[in-house]
Amino acid sequence: MTLRSADFESAVSTNSTTPAVRGASINRVMNFCSSCGARVALRIPDGDHLQRQVCTSCGTIHYENPKLVAGCVPEHDGRILLCRRAIEPRRGFWTIPAGFMENEETLQQAAARECWEEALARVEIGSLCAIVHVLHAHQVHVMFRAILAEPSYGVGVESLEVMLCAAAEIPWPEIAFPSVAFALHKYLEDRAAGTQGLHFKTIDMRLPDR
Ligand SMILES: [Zn+2]
Protein backbone atom coordinates (compact mmCIF):
# COMPACT_ATOMS: atom_id res chain seq x y z
CA MET A 1 0.00 0.00 0.00
CA THR A 2 1.32 3.37 -0.93
CA LEU A 3 0.93 6.25 1.44
CA ARG A 4 -2.48 7.81 1.16
CA SER A 5 -4.18 10.85 2.54
CA ALA A 6 -4.58 10.98 6.28
CA ASP A 7 -1.43 8.93 6.31
CA PHE A 8 2.23 9.71 6.12
CA GLU A 9 3.95 12.54 7.83
CA SER A 10 2.19 15.52 6.30
CA ALA A 11 -1.01 14.45 8.00
CA VAL A 12 -0.29 16.40 11.14
CA SER A 13 -2.22 14.98 14.01
CA THR A 14 -4.69 17.28 15.72
CA ASN A 15 -5.01 14.86 18.58
CA SER A 16 -3.96 16.05 21.96
CA THR A 17 -3.61 14.52 25.34
CA THR A 18 -4.88 16.01 28.54
CA PRO A 19 -2.30 18.08 30.42
CA ALA A 20 -2.20 15.48 33.15
CA VAL A 21 -1.29 12.72 30.75
CA ARG A 22 1.32 14.02 28.39
CA GLY A 23 3.08 11.71 26.04
CA ALA A 24 1.57 9.51 23.38
CA SER A 25 -1.53 10.95 21.76
CA ILE A 26 -4.65 8.94 21.20
CA ASN A 27 -7.09 8.39 18.37
CA ARG A 28 -10.04 10.41 19.64
CA VAL A 29 -11.97 9.55 16.50
CA MET A 30 -12.50 6.04 17.79
CA ASN A 31 -15.98 5.73 19.26
CA PHE A 32 -16.74 2.02 19.24
CA CYS A 33 -14.96 -1.17 20.17
CA SER A 34 -13.83 -3.22 17.17
CA SER A 35 -14.30 -6.41 19.19
CA CYS A 36 -17.89 -6.00 20.42
CA GLY A 37 -19.25 -2.71 19.04
CA ALA A 38 -19.84 -1.04 22.40
CA ARG A 39 -18.67 2.48 23.24
CA VAL A 40 -15.05 3.05 24.16
CA ALA A 41 -13.83 5.55 26.73
CA LEU A 42 -10.46 7.13 27.49
CA ARG A 43 -8.98 5.55 30.59
CA ILE A 44 -5.64 4.75 32.09
CA PRO A 45 -5.72 0.96 32.53
CA ASP A 46 -4.43 -0.51 35.78
CA GLY A 47 -0.67 -0.68 35.74
CA ASP A 48 -0.42 1.64 32.73
CA HIS A 49 0.68 5.27 32.64
CA LEU A 50 -1.07 6.52 29.49
CA GLN A 51 -4.66 6.97 28.46
CA ARG A 52 -6.03 4.29 26.15
CA GLN A 53 -9.32 3.74 24.39
CA VAL A 54 -10.91 1.07 26.61
CA CYS A 55 -14.15 -0.72 25.76
CA THR A 56 -16.89 0.05 28.30
CA SER A 57 -18.42 -3.39 27.76
CA CYS A 58 -15.82 -6.08 27.05
CA GLY A 59 -12.85 -4.20 28.52
CA THR A 60 -10.63 -4.57 25.44
CA ILE A 61 -7.79 -2.05 25.54
CA HIS A 62 -7.20 -0.60 22.07
CA TYR A 63 -3.47 0.14 22.11
CA GLU A 64 -2.09 2.46 19.46
CA ASN A 65 1.52 2.20 18.41
CA PRO A 66 3.61 3.74 15.63
CA LYS A 67 3.34 2.43 12.10
CA LEU A 68 6.35 1.43 10.05
CA VAL A 69 6.99 2.93 6.64
CA ALA A 70 9.59 1.19 4.47
CA GLY A 71 11.28 2.73 1.47
CA CYS A 72 14.46 2.76 -0.55
CA VAL A 73 16.70 5.02 -2.58
CA PRO A 74 16.95 3.05 -5.84
CA GLU A 75 20.03 3.74 -7.93
CA HIS A 76 20.94 2.79 -11.45
CA ASP A 77 24.08 3.88 -13.22
CA GLY A 78 24.61 6.70 -10.73
CA ARG A 79 21.10 8.07 -11.03
CA ILE A 80 18.28 7.94 -8.49
CA LEU A 81 14.77 6.69 -9.18
CA LEU A 82 12.13 9.21 -8.14
CA CYS A 83 8.33 9.04 -8.40
CA ARG A 84 5.92 11.95 -8.69
CA ARG A 85 2.94 11.26 -6.48
CA ALA A 86 -0.48 10.79 -8.06
CA ILE A 87 -2.25 10.77 -4.70
CA GLU A 88 -2.65 13.02 -1.71
CA PRO A 89 -1.00 14.05 0.45
CA ARG A 90 1.58 15.97 -1.55
CA ARG A 91 0.17 15.00 -4.94
CA GLY A 92 2.49 16.17 -7.70
CA PHE A 93 5.56 16.16 -5.44
CA TRP A 94 8.49 13.80 -5.83
CA THR A 95 9.39 10.95 -3.54
CA ILE A 96 11.43 7.82 -3.35
CA PRO A 97 9.31 4.66 -3.32
CA ALA A 98 8.00 4.12 0.21
CA GLY A 99 4.89 2.98 1.97
CA PHE A 100 3.34 1.25 4.92
CA MET A 101 4.67 -2.16 5.80
CA GLU A 102 2.21 -5.05 5.56
CA ASN A 103 1.89 -7.88 8.01
CA GLU A 104 4.06 -10.93 7.34
CA GLU A 105 6.71 -9.20 5.29
CA THR A 106 10.18 -7.97 6.19
CA LEU A 107 11.25 -4.36 5.96
CA GLN A 108 13.32 -5.21 2.89
CA GLN A 109 10.40 -6.97 1.24
CA ALA A 110 8.17 -4.00 1.98
CA ALA A 111 10.67 -1.57 0.49
CA ALA A 112 11.07 -3.69 -2.65
CA ARG A 113 7.31 -4.15 -3.01
CA GLU A 114 6.68 -0.42 -2.78
CA CYS A 115 9.28 0.17 -5.49
CA TRP A 116 7.50 -2.31 -7.74
CA GLU A 117 4.07 -0.84 -7.04
CA GLU A 118 5.06 2.78 -7.54
CA ALA A 119 7.74 2.52 -10.22
CA LEU A 120 7.39 -0.98 -11.73
CA ALA A 121 11.06 -1.48 -10.89
CA ARG A 122 12.70 -4.56 -9.41
CA VAL A 123 15.35 -3.67 -6.85
CA GLU A 124 17.96 -5.40 -4.78
CA ILE A 125 17.67 -3.90 -1.33
CA GLY A 126 21.01 -3.01 0.23
CA SER A 127 22.13 -1.51 3.50
CA LEU A 128 20.05 0.56 5.85
CA CYS A 129 20.49 4.29 5.20
CA ALA A 130 18.07 6.24 7.38
CA ILE A 131 15.60 5.84 10.22
CA VAL A 132 13.31 8.81 10.69
CA HIS A 133 11.02 9.05 13.70
CA VAL A 134 8.00 11.11 12.64
CA LEU A 135 6.52 11.72 16.05
CA HIS A 136 3.44 13.74 15.13
CA ALA A 137 2.33 11.17 12.56
CA HIS A 138 3.04 8.20 14.83
CA GLN A 139 5.33 6.67 12.22
CA VAL A 140 8.87 5.36 11.83
CA HIS A 141 10.31 5.61 8.32
CA VAL A 142 12.98 3.07 7.44
CA MET A 143 14.90 3.83 4.24
CA PHE A 144 17.33 1.43 2.55
CA ARG A 145 19.85 1.76 -0.23
CA ALA A 146 18.87 -0.19 -3.34
CA ILE A 147 20.07 -1.04 -6.83
CA LEU A 148 17.80 -1.51 -9.81
CA ALA A 149 18.15 -5.16 -10.78
CA GLU A 150 17.65 -4.13 -14.40
CA PRO A 151 17.35 -0.71 -16.05
CA SER A 152 13.62 -1.04 -16.35
CA TYR A 153 10.90 1.01 -14.70
CA GLY A 154 7.48 2.46 -15.40
CA VAL A 155 4.70 4.51 -13.92
CA GLY A 156 2.74 2.69 -11.22
CA VAL A 157 -0.90 3.55 -10.63
CA GLU A 158 -0.07 5.79 -7.68
CA SER A 159 2.55 7.76 -9.60
CA LEU A 160 2.14 10.50 -12.20
CA GLU A 161 5.67 10.17 -13.49
CA VAL A 162 8.84 8.21 -12.71
CA MET A 163 12.36 9.25 -13.58
CA LEU A 164 15.99 8.32 -13.14
CA CYS A 165 17.56 11.51 -11.94
CA ALA A 166 21.18 12.61 -11.58
CA ALA A 167 22.07 13.88 -8.11
CA ALA A 168 22.52 17.41 -9.43
CA GLU A 169 19.04 17.34 -10.94
CA ILE A 170 17.04 16.27 -7.89
CA PRO A 171 14.12 18.74 -7.56
CA TRP A 172 14.70 19.49 -3.87
CA PRO A 173 11.91 22.09 -3.47
CA GLU A 174 9.50 19.55 -4.89
CA ILE A 175 10.43 16.64 -2.64
CA ALA A 176 7.25 15.47 -0.93
CA PHE A 177 8.35 14.80 2.64
CA PRO A 178 11.16 15.80 5.01
CA SER A 179 12.02 12.17 5.70
CA VAL A 180 12.53 11.58 1.98
CA ALA A 181 14.75 14.64 1.66
CA PHE A 182 16.77 13.46 4.65
CA ALA A 183 17.28 9.97 3.22
CA LEU A 184 18.28 11.38 -0.15
CA HIS A 185 20.74 13.86 1.35
CA LYS A 186 22.37 11.20 3.51
CA TYR A 187 22.47 8.72 0.65
CA LEU A 188 24.26 11.20 -1.58
CA GLU A 189 26.64 12.40 1.14
CA ASP A 190 27.63 8.84 1.91
CA ARG A 191 28.01 7.94 -1.74
CA ALA A 192 30.31 10.91 -2.29
CA ALA A 193 32.36 9.88 0.75
CA GLY A 194 32.45 6.22 -0.24
CA THR A 195 30.67 5.17 2.95
CA GLN A 196 27.33 3.60 3.87
CA GLY A 197 26.31 5.05 7.21
CA LEU A 198 23.08 4.70 9.14
CA HIS A 199 21.48 8.04 9.93
CA PHE A 200 18.78 8.96 12.42
CA LYS A 201 16.44 11.93 12.47
CA THR A 202 13.45 12.96 14.54
CA ILE A 203 10.69 15.11 13.08
CA ASP A 204 8.19 16.51 15.56
CA MET A 205 5.46 18.83 14.32
CA ARG A 206 3.13 18.31 17.26
CA LEU A 207 1.11 21.30 18.32
CA PRO A 208 2.91 23.52 20.86
CA ASP A 209 0.14 23.41 23.50
CA ARG A 210 0.79 19.76 24.13
ZN1 LIG B 1 -15.68 -4.28 23.43
Tab-separated table of C-alpha atoms in Angstrom, residues 106-195:
chain	number	residue	atom	x	y	z
A	106	THR	CA	10.183	-7.974	6.187
A	107	LEU	CA	11.254	-4.356	5.959
A	108	GLN	CA	13.317	-5.207	2.893
A	109	GLN	CA	10.399	-6.975	1.237
A	110	ALA	CA	8.173	-4.002	1.982
A	111	ALA	CA	10.673	-1.572	0.486
A	112	ALA	CA	11.070	-3.690	-2.649
A	113	ARG	CA	7.314	-4.149	-3.012
A	114	GLU	CA	6.684	-0.423	-2.782
A	115	CYS	CA	9.275	0.166	-5.485
A	116	TRP	CA	7.505	-2.311	-7.742
A	117	GLU	CA	4.066	-0.840	-7.039
A	118	GLU	CA	5.062	2.784	-7.540
A	119	ALA	CA	7.738	2.516	-10.221
A	120	LEU	CA	7.391	-0.979	-11.728
A	121	ALA	CA	11.061	-1.477	-10.887
A	122	ARG	CA	12.702	-4.558	-9.406
A	123	VAL	CA	15.346	-3.667	-6.848
A	124	GLU	CA	17.957	-5.398	-4.776
A	125	ILE	CA	17.674	-3.902	-1.328
A	126	GLY	CA	21.008	-3.014	0.231
A	127	SER	CA	22.129	-1.509	3.500
A	128	LEU	CA	20.046	0.564	5.853
A	129	CYS	CA	20.493	4.290	5.204
A	130	ALA	CA	18.068	6.240	7.376
A	131	ILE	CA	15.604	5.837	10.220
A	132	VAL	CA	13.313	8.812	10.692
A	133	HIS	CA	11.021	9.052	13.699
A	134	VAL	CA	8.004	11.106	12.643
A	135	LEU	CA	6.519	11.716	16.049
A	136	HIS	CA	3.443	13.743	15.133
A	137	ALA	CA	2.331	11.174	12.558
A	138	HIS	CA	3.038	8.196	14.827
A	139	GLN	CA	5.335	6.666	12.221
A	140	VAL	CA	8.866	5.363	11.830
A	141	HIS	CA	10.314	5.615	8.322
A	142	VAL	CA	12.983	3.069	7.442
A	143	MET	CA	14.901	3.826	4.240
A	144	PHE	CA	17.334	1.435	2.549
A	145	ARG	CA	19.848	1.763	-0.232
A	146	ALA	CA	18.870	-0.189	-3.343
A	147	ILE	CA	20.069	-1.039	-6.826
A	148	LEU	CA	17.803	-1.510	-9.808
A	149	ALA	CA	18.147	-5.156	-10.784
A	150	GLU	CA	17.654	-4.135	-14.396
A	151	PRO	CA	17.345	-0.711	-16.048
A	152	SER	CA	13.617	-1.037	-16.347
A	153	TYR	CA	10.904	1.013	-14.703
A	154	GLY	CA	7.484	2.458	-15.403
A	155	VAL	CA	4.699	4.513	-13.924
A	156	GLY	CA	2.741	2.694	-11.220
A	157	VAL	CA	-0.902	3.551	-10.625
A	158	GLU	CA	-0.066	5.791	-7.680
A	159	SER	CA	2.555	7.761	-9.596
A	160	LEU	CA	2.143	10.497	-12.204
A	161	GLU	CA	5.674	10.171	-13.491
A	162	VAL	CA	8.842	8.210	-12.706
A	163	MET	CA	12.363	9.248	-13.580
A	164	LEU	CA	15.989	8.317	-13.137
A	165	CYS	CA	17.565	11.514	-11.937
A	166	ALA	CA	21.182	12.609	-11.577
A	167	ALA	CA	22.073	13.881	-8.114
A	168	ALA	CA	22.519	17.407	-9.430
A	169	GLU	CA	19.043	17.345	-10.943
A	170	ILE	CA	17.041	16.275	-7.891
A	171	PRO	CA	14.122	18.737	-7.558
A	172	TRP	CA	14.699	19.492	-3.867
A	173	PRO	CA	11.915	22.094	-3.475
A	174	GLU	CA	9.499	19.548	-4.894
A	175	ILE	CA	10.426	16.643	-2.636
A	176	ALA	CA	7.248	15.471	-0.929
A	177	PHE	CA	8.352	14.801	2.636
A	178	PRO	CA	11.162	15.803	5.014
A	179	SER	CA	12.020	12.166	5.696
A	180	VAL	CA	12.530	11.581	1.982
A	181	ALA	CA	14.751	14.641	1.656
A	182	PHE	CA	16.774	13.459	4.655
A	183	ALA	CA	17.280	9.969	3.222
A	184	LEU	CA	18.283	11.380	-0.153
A	185	HIS	CA	20.737	13.863	1.348
A	186	LYS	CA	22.372	11.204	3.507
A	187	TYR	CA	22.465	8.722	0.655
A	188	LEU	CA	24.265	11.202	-1.580
A	189	GLU	CA	26.636	12.402	1.141
A	190	ASP	CA	27.634	8.835	1.907
A	191	ARG	CA	28.009	7.943	-1.742
A	192	ALA	CA	30.311	10.914	-2.290
A	193	ALA	CA	32.364	9.880	0.749
A	194	GLY	CA	32.452	6.224	-0.237
A	195	THR	CA	30.667	5.168	2.949
